[in-house]
Coordinates of C-alpha atoms in Angstrom, one line a residue:
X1 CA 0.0 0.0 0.0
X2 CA 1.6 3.3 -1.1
X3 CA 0.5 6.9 0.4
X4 CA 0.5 10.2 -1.1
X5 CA 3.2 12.8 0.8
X6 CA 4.5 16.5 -0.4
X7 CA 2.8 15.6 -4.1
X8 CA 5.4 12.6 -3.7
X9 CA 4.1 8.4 -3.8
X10 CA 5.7 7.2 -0.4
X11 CA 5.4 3.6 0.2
X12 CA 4.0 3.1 3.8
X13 CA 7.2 0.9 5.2
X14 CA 8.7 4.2 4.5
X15 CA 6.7 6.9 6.7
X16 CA 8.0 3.9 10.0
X17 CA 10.6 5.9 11.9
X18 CA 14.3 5.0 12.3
X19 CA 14.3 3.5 15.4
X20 CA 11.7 0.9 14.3
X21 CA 13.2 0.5 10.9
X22 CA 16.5 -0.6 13.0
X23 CA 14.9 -3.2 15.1
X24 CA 13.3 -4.9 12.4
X25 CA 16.6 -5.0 10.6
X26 CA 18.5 -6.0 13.8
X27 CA 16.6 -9.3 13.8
X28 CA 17.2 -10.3 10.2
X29 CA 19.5 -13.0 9.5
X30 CA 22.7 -12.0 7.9
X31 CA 21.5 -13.2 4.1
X32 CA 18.6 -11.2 4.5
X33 CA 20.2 -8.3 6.2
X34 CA 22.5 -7.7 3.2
X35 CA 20.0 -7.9 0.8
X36 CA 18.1 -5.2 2.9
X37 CA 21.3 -3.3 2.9
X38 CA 21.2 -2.7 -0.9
X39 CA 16.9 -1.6 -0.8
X40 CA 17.6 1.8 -0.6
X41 CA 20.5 5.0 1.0
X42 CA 18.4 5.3 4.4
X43 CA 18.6 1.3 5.0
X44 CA 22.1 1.0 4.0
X45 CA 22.9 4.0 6.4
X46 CA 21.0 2.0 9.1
X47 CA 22.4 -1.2 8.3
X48 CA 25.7 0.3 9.0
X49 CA 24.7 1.6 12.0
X50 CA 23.7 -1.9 13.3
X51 CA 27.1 -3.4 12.0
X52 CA 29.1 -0.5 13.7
X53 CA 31.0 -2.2 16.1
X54 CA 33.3 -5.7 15.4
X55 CA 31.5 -9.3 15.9
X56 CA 32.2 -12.8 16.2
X57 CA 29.9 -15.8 15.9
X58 CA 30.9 -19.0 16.7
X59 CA 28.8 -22.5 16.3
X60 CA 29.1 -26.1 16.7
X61 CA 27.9 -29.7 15.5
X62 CA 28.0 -32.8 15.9
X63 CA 26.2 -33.8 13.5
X64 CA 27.9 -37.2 11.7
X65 CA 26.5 -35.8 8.1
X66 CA 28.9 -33.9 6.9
X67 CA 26.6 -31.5 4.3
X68 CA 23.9 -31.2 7.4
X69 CA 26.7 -30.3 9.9
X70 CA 28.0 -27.6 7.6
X71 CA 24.4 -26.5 6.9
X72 CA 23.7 -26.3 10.6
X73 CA 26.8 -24.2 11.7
X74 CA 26.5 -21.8 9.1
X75 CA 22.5 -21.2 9.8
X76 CA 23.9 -20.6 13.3
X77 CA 26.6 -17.9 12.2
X78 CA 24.6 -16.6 9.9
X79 CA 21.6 -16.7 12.1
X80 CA 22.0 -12.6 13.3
X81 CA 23.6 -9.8 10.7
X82 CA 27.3 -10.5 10.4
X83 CA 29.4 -9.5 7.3
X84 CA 32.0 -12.4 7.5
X85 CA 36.1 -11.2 6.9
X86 CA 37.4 -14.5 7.5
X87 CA 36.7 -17.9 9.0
X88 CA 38.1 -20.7 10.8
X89 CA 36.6 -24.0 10.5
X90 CA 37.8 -27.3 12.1
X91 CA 36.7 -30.9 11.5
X92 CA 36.6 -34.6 12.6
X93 CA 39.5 -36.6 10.4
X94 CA 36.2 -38.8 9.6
X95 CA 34.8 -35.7 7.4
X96 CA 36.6 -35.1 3.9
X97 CA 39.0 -32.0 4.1
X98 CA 38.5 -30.7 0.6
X99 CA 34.8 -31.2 0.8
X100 CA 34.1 -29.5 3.7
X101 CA 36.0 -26.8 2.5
X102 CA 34.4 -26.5 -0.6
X103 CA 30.8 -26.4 1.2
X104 CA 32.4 -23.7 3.9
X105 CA 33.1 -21.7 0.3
X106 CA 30.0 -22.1 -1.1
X107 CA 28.2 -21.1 1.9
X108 CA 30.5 -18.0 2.7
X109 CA 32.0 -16.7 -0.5
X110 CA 35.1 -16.8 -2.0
X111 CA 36.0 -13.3 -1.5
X112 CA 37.6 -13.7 2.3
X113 CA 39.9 -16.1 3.8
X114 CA 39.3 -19.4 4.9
X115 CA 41.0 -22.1 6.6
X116 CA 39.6 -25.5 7.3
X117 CA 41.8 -27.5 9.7
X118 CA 41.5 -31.5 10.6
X119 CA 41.7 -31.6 14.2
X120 CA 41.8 -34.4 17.4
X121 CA 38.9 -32.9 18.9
X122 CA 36.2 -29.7 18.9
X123 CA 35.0 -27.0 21.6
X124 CA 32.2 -24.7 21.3
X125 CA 29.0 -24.2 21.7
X126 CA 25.8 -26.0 19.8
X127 CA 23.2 -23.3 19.0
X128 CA 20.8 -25.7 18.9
X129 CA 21.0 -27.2 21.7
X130 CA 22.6 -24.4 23.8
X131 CA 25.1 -26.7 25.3
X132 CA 28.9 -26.4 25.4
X133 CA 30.9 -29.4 24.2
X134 CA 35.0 -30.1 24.6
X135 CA 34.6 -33.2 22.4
X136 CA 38.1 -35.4 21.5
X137 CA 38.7 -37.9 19.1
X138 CA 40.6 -41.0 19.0
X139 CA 43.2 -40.9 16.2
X140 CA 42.2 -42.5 13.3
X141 CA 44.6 -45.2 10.9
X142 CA 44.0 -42.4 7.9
X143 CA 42.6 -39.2 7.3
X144 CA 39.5 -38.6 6.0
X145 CA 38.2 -41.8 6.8
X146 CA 34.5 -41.9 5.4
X147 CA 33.9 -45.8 6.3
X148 CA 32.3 -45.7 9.7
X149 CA 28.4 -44.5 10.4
X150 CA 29.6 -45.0 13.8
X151 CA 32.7 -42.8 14.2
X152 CA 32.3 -39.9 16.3
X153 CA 32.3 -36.7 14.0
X154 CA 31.8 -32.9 13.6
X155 CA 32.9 -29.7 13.0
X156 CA 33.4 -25.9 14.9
X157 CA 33.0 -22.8 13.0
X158 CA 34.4 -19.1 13.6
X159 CA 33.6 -16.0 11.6
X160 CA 34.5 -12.7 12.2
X161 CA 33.5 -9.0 11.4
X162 CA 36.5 -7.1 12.5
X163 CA 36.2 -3.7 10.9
X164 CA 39.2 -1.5 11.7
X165 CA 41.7 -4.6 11.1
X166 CA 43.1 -5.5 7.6
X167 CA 43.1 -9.6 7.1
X168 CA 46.0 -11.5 4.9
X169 CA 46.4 -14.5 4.5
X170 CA 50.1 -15.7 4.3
X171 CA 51.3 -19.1 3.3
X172 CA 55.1 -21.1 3.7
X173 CA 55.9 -23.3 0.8
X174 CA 57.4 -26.5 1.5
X175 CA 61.2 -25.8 1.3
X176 CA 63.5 -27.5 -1.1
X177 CA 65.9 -29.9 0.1
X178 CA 66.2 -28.3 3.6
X179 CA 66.4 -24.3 2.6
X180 CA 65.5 -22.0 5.0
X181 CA 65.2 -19.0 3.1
X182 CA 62.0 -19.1 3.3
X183 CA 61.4 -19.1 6.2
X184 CA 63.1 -16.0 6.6
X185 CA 60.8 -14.4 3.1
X186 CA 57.3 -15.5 5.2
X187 CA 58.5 -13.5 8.5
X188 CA 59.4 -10.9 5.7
X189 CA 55.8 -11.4 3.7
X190 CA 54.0 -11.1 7.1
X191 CA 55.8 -7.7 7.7
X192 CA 55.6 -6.5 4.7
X193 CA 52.0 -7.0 4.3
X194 CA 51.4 -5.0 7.7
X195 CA 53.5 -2.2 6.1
X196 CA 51.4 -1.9 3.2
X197 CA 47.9 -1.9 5.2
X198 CA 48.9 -0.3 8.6
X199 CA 50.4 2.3 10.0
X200 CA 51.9 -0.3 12.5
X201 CA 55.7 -2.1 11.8
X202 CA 53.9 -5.5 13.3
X203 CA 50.6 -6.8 13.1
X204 CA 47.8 -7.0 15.8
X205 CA 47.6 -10.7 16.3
X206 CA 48.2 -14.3 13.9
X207 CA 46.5 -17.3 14.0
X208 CA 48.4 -20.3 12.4
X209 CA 48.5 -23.6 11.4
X210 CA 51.4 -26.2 11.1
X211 CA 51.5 -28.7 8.7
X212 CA 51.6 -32.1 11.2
X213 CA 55.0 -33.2 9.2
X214 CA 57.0 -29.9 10.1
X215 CA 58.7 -28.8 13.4
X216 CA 57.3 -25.4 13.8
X217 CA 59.7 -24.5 16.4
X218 CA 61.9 -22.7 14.5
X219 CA 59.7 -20.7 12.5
X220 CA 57.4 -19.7 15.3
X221 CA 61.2 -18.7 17.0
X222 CA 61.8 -16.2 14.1
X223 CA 58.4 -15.3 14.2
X224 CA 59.3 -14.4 17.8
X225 CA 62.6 -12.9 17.3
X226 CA 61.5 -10.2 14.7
X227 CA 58.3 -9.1 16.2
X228 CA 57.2 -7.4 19.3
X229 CA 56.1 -8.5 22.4
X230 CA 52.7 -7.2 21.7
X231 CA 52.3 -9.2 18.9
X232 CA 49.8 -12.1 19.4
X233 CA 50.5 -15.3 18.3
X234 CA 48.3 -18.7 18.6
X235 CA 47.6 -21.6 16.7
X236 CA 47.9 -25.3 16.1
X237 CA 51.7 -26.7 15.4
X238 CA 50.7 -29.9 14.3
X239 CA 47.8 -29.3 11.5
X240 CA 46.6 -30.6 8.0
X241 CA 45.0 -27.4 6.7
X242 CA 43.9 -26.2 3.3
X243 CA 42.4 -22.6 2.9
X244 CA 41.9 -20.1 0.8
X245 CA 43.3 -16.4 0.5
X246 CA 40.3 -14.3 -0.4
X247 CA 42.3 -13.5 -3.7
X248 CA 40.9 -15.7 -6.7
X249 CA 44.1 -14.7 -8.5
X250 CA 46.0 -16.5 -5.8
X251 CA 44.3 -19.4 -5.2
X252 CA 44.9 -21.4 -8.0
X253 CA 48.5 -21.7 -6.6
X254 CA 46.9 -22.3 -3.4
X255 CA 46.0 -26.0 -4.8
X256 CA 49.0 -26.6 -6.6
X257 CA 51.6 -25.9 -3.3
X258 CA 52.2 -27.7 -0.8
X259 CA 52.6 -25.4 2.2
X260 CA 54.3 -25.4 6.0
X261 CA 52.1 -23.3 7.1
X262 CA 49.8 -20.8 7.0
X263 CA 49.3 -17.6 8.9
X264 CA 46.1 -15.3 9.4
X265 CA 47.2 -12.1 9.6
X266 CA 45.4 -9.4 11.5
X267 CA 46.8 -6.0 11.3
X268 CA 45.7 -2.1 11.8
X269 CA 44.2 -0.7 9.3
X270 CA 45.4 2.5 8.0
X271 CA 42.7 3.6 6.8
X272 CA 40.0 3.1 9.5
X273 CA 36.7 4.6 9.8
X274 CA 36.1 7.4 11.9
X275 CA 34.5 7.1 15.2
X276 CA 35.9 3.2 15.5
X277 CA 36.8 1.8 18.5
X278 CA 40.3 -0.7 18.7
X279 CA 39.7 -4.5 18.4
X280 CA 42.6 -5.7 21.1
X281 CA 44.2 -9.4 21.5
X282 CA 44.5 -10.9 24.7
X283 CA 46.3 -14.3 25.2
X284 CA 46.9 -16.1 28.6
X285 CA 47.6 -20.2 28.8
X286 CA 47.6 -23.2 31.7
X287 CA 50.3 -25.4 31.5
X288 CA 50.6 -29.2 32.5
X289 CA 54.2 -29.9 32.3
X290 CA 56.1 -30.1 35.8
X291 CA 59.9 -29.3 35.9
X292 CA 62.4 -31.7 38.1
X293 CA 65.6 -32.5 38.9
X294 CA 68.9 -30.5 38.3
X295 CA 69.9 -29.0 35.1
X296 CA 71.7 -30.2 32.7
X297 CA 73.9 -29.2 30.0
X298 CA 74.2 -30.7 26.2
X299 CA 77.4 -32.2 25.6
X300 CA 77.3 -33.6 21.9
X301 CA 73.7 -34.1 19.5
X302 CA 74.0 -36.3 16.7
X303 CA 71.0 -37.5 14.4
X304 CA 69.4 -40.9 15.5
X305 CA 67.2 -41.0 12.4
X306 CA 65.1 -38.8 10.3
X307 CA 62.9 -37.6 13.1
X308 CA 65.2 -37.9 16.1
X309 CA 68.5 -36.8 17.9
X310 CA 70.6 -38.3 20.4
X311 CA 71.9 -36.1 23.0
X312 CA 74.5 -36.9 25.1
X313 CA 74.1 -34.7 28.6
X314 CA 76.4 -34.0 32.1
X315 CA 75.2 -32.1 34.9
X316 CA 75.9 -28.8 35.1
X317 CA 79.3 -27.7 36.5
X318 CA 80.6 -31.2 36.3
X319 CA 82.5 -32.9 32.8
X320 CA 81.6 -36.5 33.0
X321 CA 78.7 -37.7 30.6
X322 CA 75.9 -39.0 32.3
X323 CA 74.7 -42.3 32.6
X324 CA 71.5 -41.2 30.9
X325 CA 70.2 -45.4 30.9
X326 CA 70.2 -45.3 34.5
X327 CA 68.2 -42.1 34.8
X328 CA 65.7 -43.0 33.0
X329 CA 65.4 -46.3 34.5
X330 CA 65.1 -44.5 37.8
X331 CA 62.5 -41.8 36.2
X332 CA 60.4 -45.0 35.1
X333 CA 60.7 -46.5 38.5
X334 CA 59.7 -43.4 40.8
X335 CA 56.4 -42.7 37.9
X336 CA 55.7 -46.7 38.6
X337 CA 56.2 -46.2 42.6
X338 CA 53.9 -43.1 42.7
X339 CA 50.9 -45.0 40.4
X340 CA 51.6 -42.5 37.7
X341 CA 51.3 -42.3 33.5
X342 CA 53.5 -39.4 32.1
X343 CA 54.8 -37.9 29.3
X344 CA 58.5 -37.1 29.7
X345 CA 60.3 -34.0 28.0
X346 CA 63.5 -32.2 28.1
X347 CA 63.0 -28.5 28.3
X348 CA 65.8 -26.7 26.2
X349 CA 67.0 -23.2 27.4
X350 CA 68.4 -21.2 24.0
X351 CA 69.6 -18.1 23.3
X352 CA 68.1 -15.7 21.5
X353 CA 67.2 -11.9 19.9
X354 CA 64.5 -10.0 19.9
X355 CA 62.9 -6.8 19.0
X356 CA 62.0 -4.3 21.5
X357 CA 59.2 -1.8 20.9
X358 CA 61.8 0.8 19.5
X359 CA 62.7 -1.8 17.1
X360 CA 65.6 -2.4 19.1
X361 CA 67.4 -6.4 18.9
X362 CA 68.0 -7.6 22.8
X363 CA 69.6 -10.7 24.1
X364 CA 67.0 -13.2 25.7
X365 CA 66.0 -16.9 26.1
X366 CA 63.5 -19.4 24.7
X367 CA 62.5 -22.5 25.8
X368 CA 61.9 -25.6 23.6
X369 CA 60.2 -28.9 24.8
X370 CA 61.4 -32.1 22.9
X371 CA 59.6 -35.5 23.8
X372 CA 61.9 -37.9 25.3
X373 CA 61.3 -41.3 23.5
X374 CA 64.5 -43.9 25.0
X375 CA 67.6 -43.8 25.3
X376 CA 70.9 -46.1 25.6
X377 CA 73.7 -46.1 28.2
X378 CA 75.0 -42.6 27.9
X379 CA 72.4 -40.7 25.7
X380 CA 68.5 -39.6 25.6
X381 CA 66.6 -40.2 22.5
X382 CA 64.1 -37.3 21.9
X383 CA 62.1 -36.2 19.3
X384 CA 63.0 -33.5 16.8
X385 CA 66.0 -31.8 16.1
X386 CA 67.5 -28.1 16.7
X387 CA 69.1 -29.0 19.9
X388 CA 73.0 -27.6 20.1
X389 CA 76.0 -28.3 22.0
X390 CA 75.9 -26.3 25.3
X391 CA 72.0 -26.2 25.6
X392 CA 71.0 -26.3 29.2
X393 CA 67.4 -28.2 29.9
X394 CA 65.2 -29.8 32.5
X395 CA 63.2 -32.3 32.7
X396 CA 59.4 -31.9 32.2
X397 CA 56.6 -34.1 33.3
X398 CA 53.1 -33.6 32.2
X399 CA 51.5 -33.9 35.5
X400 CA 47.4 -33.1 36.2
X401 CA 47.3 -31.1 39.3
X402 CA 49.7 -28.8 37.8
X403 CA 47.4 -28.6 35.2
X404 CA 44.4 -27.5 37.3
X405 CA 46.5 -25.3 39.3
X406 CA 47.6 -23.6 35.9
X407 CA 44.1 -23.7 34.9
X408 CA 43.0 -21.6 37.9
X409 CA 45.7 -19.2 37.1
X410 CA 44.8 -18.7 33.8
X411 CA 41.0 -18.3 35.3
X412 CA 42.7 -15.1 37.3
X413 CA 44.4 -14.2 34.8
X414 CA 41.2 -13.3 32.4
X415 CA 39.2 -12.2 35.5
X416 CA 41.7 -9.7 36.0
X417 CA 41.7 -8.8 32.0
X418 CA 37.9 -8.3 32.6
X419 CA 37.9 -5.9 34.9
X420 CA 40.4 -4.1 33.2
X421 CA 38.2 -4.2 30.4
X422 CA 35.4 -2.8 32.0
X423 CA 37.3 -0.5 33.6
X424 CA 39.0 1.4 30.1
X425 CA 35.3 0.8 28.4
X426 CA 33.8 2.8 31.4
X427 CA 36.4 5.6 31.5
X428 CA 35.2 5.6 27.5
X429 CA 31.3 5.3 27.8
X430 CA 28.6 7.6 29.1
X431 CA 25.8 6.2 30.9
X432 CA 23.3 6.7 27.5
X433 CA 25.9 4.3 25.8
X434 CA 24.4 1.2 23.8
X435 CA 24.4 -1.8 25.5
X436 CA 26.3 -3.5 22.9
X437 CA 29.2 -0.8 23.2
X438 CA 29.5 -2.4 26.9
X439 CA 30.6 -5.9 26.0
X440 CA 33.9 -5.7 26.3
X441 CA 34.8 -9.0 25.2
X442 CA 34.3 -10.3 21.3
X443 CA 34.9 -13.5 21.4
X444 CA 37.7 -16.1 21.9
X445 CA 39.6 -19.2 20.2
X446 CA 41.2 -22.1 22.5
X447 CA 43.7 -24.4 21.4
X448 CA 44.2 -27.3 23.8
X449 CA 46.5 -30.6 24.1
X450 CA 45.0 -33.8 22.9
X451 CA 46.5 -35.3 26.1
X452 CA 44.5 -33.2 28.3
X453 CA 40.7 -33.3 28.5
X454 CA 38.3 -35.7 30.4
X455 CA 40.8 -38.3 30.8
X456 CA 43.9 -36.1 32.0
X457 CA 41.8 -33.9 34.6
X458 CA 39.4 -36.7 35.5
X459 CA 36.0 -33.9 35.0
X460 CA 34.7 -32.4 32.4
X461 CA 35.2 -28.6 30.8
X462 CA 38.0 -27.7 32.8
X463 CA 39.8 -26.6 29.0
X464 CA 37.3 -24.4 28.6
X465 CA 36.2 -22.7 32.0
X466 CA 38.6 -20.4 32.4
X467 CA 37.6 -18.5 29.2
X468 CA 33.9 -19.7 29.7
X469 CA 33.1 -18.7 33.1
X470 CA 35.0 -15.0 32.7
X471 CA 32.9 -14.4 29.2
X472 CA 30.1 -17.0 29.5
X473 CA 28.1 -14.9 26.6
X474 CA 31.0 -14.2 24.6
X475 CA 31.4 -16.7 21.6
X476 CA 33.9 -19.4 21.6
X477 CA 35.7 -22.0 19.0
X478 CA 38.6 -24.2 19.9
X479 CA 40.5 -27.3 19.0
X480 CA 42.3 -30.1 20.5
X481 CA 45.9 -30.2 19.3
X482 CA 49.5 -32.4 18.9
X483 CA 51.4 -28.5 19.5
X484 CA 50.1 -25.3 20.8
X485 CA 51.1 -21.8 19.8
X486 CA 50.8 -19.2 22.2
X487 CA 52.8 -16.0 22.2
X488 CA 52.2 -12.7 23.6
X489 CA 53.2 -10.5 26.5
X490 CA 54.3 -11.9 30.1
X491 CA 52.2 -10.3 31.8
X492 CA 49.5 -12.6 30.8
X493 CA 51.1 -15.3 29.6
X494 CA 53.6 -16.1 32.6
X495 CA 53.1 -18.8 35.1
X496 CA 52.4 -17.7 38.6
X497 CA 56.6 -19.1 39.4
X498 CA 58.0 -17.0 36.2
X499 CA 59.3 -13.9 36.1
X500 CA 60.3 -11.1 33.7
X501 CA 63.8 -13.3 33.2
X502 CA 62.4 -16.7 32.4
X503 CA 62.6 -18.1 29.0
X504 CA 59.8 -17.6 26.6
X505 CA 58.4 -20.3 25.4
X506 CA 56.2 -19.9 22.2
X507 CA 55.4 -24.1 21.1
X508 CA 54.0 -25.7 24.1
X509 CA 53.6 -29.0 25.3
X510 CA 50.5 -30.3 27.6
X511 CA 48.8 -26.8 27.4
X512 CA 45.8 -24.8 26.7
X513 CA 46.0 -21.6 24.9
X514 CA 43.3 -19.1 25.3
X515 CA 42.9 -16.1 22.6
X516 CA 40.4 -13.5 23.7
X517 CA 39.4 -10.4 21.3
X518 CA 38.4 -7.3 22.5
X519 CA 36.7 -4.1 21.7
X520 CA 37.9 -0.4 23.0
X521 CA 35.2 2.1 22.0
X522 CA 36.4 4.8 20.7
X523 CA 36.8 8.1 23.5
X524 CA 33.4 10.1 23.7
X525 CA 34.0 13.6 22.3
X526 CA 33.8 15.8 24.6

């Protein structure tokens, strides 16, 4: 029905005011909300009103039909107006990589980046069931297994609306025959491609995958050495990834590469909108390795095969070799004595550089946990390689209740993130602020060790609750993991027995890392 106005024919959705117009729109689903976007000036100037400030949406399923589980999520994200710049999807081994990928595309667009990632397990929440779900998976004898009706399978999804950040995706060939240039040229793609979009030397935050058959120690090292402290960086070190970079004229060589990893790069844009607020990352972690006994020093590493070393160790201030067997007999023994299953590591202590905020290279330490897998009479067998001559390390147990203790700290460690949080958005915010703008907390990604979980802690959820109980509306999506990437400033990520001298480690072993994204309004005008 149309009405006639100032000599003018005015349909009668038009004479509603804005406020209405706003909360009609508000409930739309994000399909529909775009097409009402492009109806006319005034509802694109609304729509962007509604879509001012950065969003996540997160969902989960469980569902074992693969087309029906990606239907599901996506409905979910989807569900509320959202104009996706990236996702993060994660599946069972049991569901086909490329398959779901293509059907993530499909549903999405191919105009933003994507990464689907096989992983050992799933957390998040089910929309339609409202429930939260840590949910591991045994390993299977292949991937993308498609035999069993009966294997446990599903998939997590994370999308993000993160206006006021520039998005890049950045991939690491495969070397040839051991170069490591390249490694060097993606540290230098990552900071070039911040130059180019930002007014900062670094970006904001990464997110990265592995590929399961590299050691991403050293790369996630450089990583470390040429960026600053404030630089986030999480992911899984132990992945089998494919994605896509938003740029159709890159993607065919996408398919035709094979890739170490790839990194999600988030940084500042220059160019951001006025009256935009800054979308922060937060990262904090629980630990569940427990050092012991005195340390020791490297004497000689030599390669025991292609995905091993030997090292031969004394103590420290003494120069005979020790009788590495018989410790490890005695280890064995004591773990037998005490009723106890553990994973044994050596903790490496390096040297290193790094860059200060002023851009600035200063001496420091990393740490670098290596599995320990046997030994002989006078050497330890561990996994991996990069261990040198005159390395100091400790032995690591992974151990429970150091876990839950670690857990808890990290549970402090948000709290206190929280009310800082609420404290800067206060000092920003009238009292006539949206209710929206008052959410501090965006969302969050978790990636946690396969080893820990039900059967580690003995309960359920304990991965999860120190994110979930500080932010218990905020949406989550996490993974269980063979390597966890977590890098940012001590302050959070530091165990409650570090201090500012303690090595940094960046690959961890037996942890949980917890990524939290935040929103700063912008200051009121006074």
């Amino acid at each position: 029905m149309a009405t006639q106005l100032s000599g003018k024919r005015v349909s009668g959705f038009s004479l509603v005011d804005e406020e209405t117009v706003q909360n009609i729109l508000s409930r739309l689903p994000a399909l529909t909300f775009a097409y009402a976007a492009c109806v006319n000036k005034r509802w694109y100037k609304i729509c962007s009103q509604i879509l001012k400030r950065p969003k996540l949406a997160s969902a989960l399923s469980l569902n074992p039909s693969l087309h029906d589980a990606v239907k599901e999520v996506i409905e979910q994200v989807l569900s509320e107006p959202i104009r996706p710049h990236f996702a993060i999807a994660c599946i069972s081994r049991e569901f086909n990589l490329e398959l779901a990928h293509g059907l993530i595309i499909e549903k999405l667009g191919s105009r933003i980046p994507i990464i689907t990632n096989v992983s050992s397990g799933i957390i998040g929440v089910d929309g339609i069931a409202n429930e939260l779900f840590e949910e591991k998976w045994e390993t299977t004898s292949g991937p993308n297994i498609q035999e069993s009706d009966t294997a446990e399978r599903g998939l997590v999804l994370l999308v993000g609306f993160l206006p006021g950040l520039k998005i890049g995706t950045i991939p690491l060939l495969q070397p040839r025959q051991g170069s490591n240039t390249l490694v060097d040229k993606f540290v230098m793609d990552i900071l070039h491609y911040t130059a180019a979009v930002s007014d900062c030397a670094a970006p904001a935050g990464i997110i990265m995958f592995g590929d399961k058959t590299t050691d991403m120690k050293p790369i996630v090292a450089k990583m470390d050495c040429a960026m600053p402290e404030e630089t986030v960086i999480v992911g899984d070190a132990s992945a089998d990834f494919i994605f896509r970079t938003g740029d159709d004229s890159l993607n065919q060589l996408v398919y035709t590469c094979c890739f170490q990893a790839v990194a999600l790069v988030f940084a500042r844009d220059r160019y951001k909108p006025e009256g935009l607020g800054e979308i922060q990352f937060h990262v904090t972690k629980s630990t569940g390795v427990l050092p012991f006994g005195p340390k020791l020093k490297a004497v000689c590493v030599v390669p025991n095969d292609s995905e091993s070393s030997c090292v031969f160790a004394r103590l420290e201030g003494q120069n005979g070799i020790m009788a590495a067997g018989a410790i490890l007999n005695e280890i064995k023994q004591l773990f037998r004595e005490e009723d106890t299953f553990a994973d044994l590591y050596i903790g490496v202590t390096k040297e290193t550089q790094r860059t200060s905020d002023s851009g600035i290279f200063t001496p420091g330490e990393s740490l670098d946990f290596y599995k320990v897998i046997g030994g002989g009479e006078y050497y330890f067998t561990v996994n991996g390689f990069g261990i040198r001559t005159g390395d100091s390390f400790l032995f690591y147990q992974s151990d429970s209740a150091t876990a839950s203790s670690s857990c808890d700290h990290a549970f402090n460690k948000l709290l206190a993130l929280k009310a800082e949080l609420k404290s800067k958005n206060y000092l920003r915010l009238s009292n006539l602020a949206d209710k929206d703008d008052k959410e501090e907390v965006l969302g969050g990604f978790i990636f946690s060790c396969y080893h820990r979980g039900e059967s580690f802690f003995g309960d359920t959820f304990v991965d999860s609750y120190p994110f979930c109980n500080n932010f218990p509306t905020a949406p989550v999506a996490g993974l269980f993991c063979r390597g966890e990437i977590g890098r940012g400033p001590k302050s959070l990520m530091n165990e409650e027995y570090d201090d500012e001298t303690s090595p940094r480690c960046c690959v961890h072993v037996y942890s949980t890392i917890y990524l939290v994204m935040s929103y700063l309004p912008p200051p009121l005008e006074s």
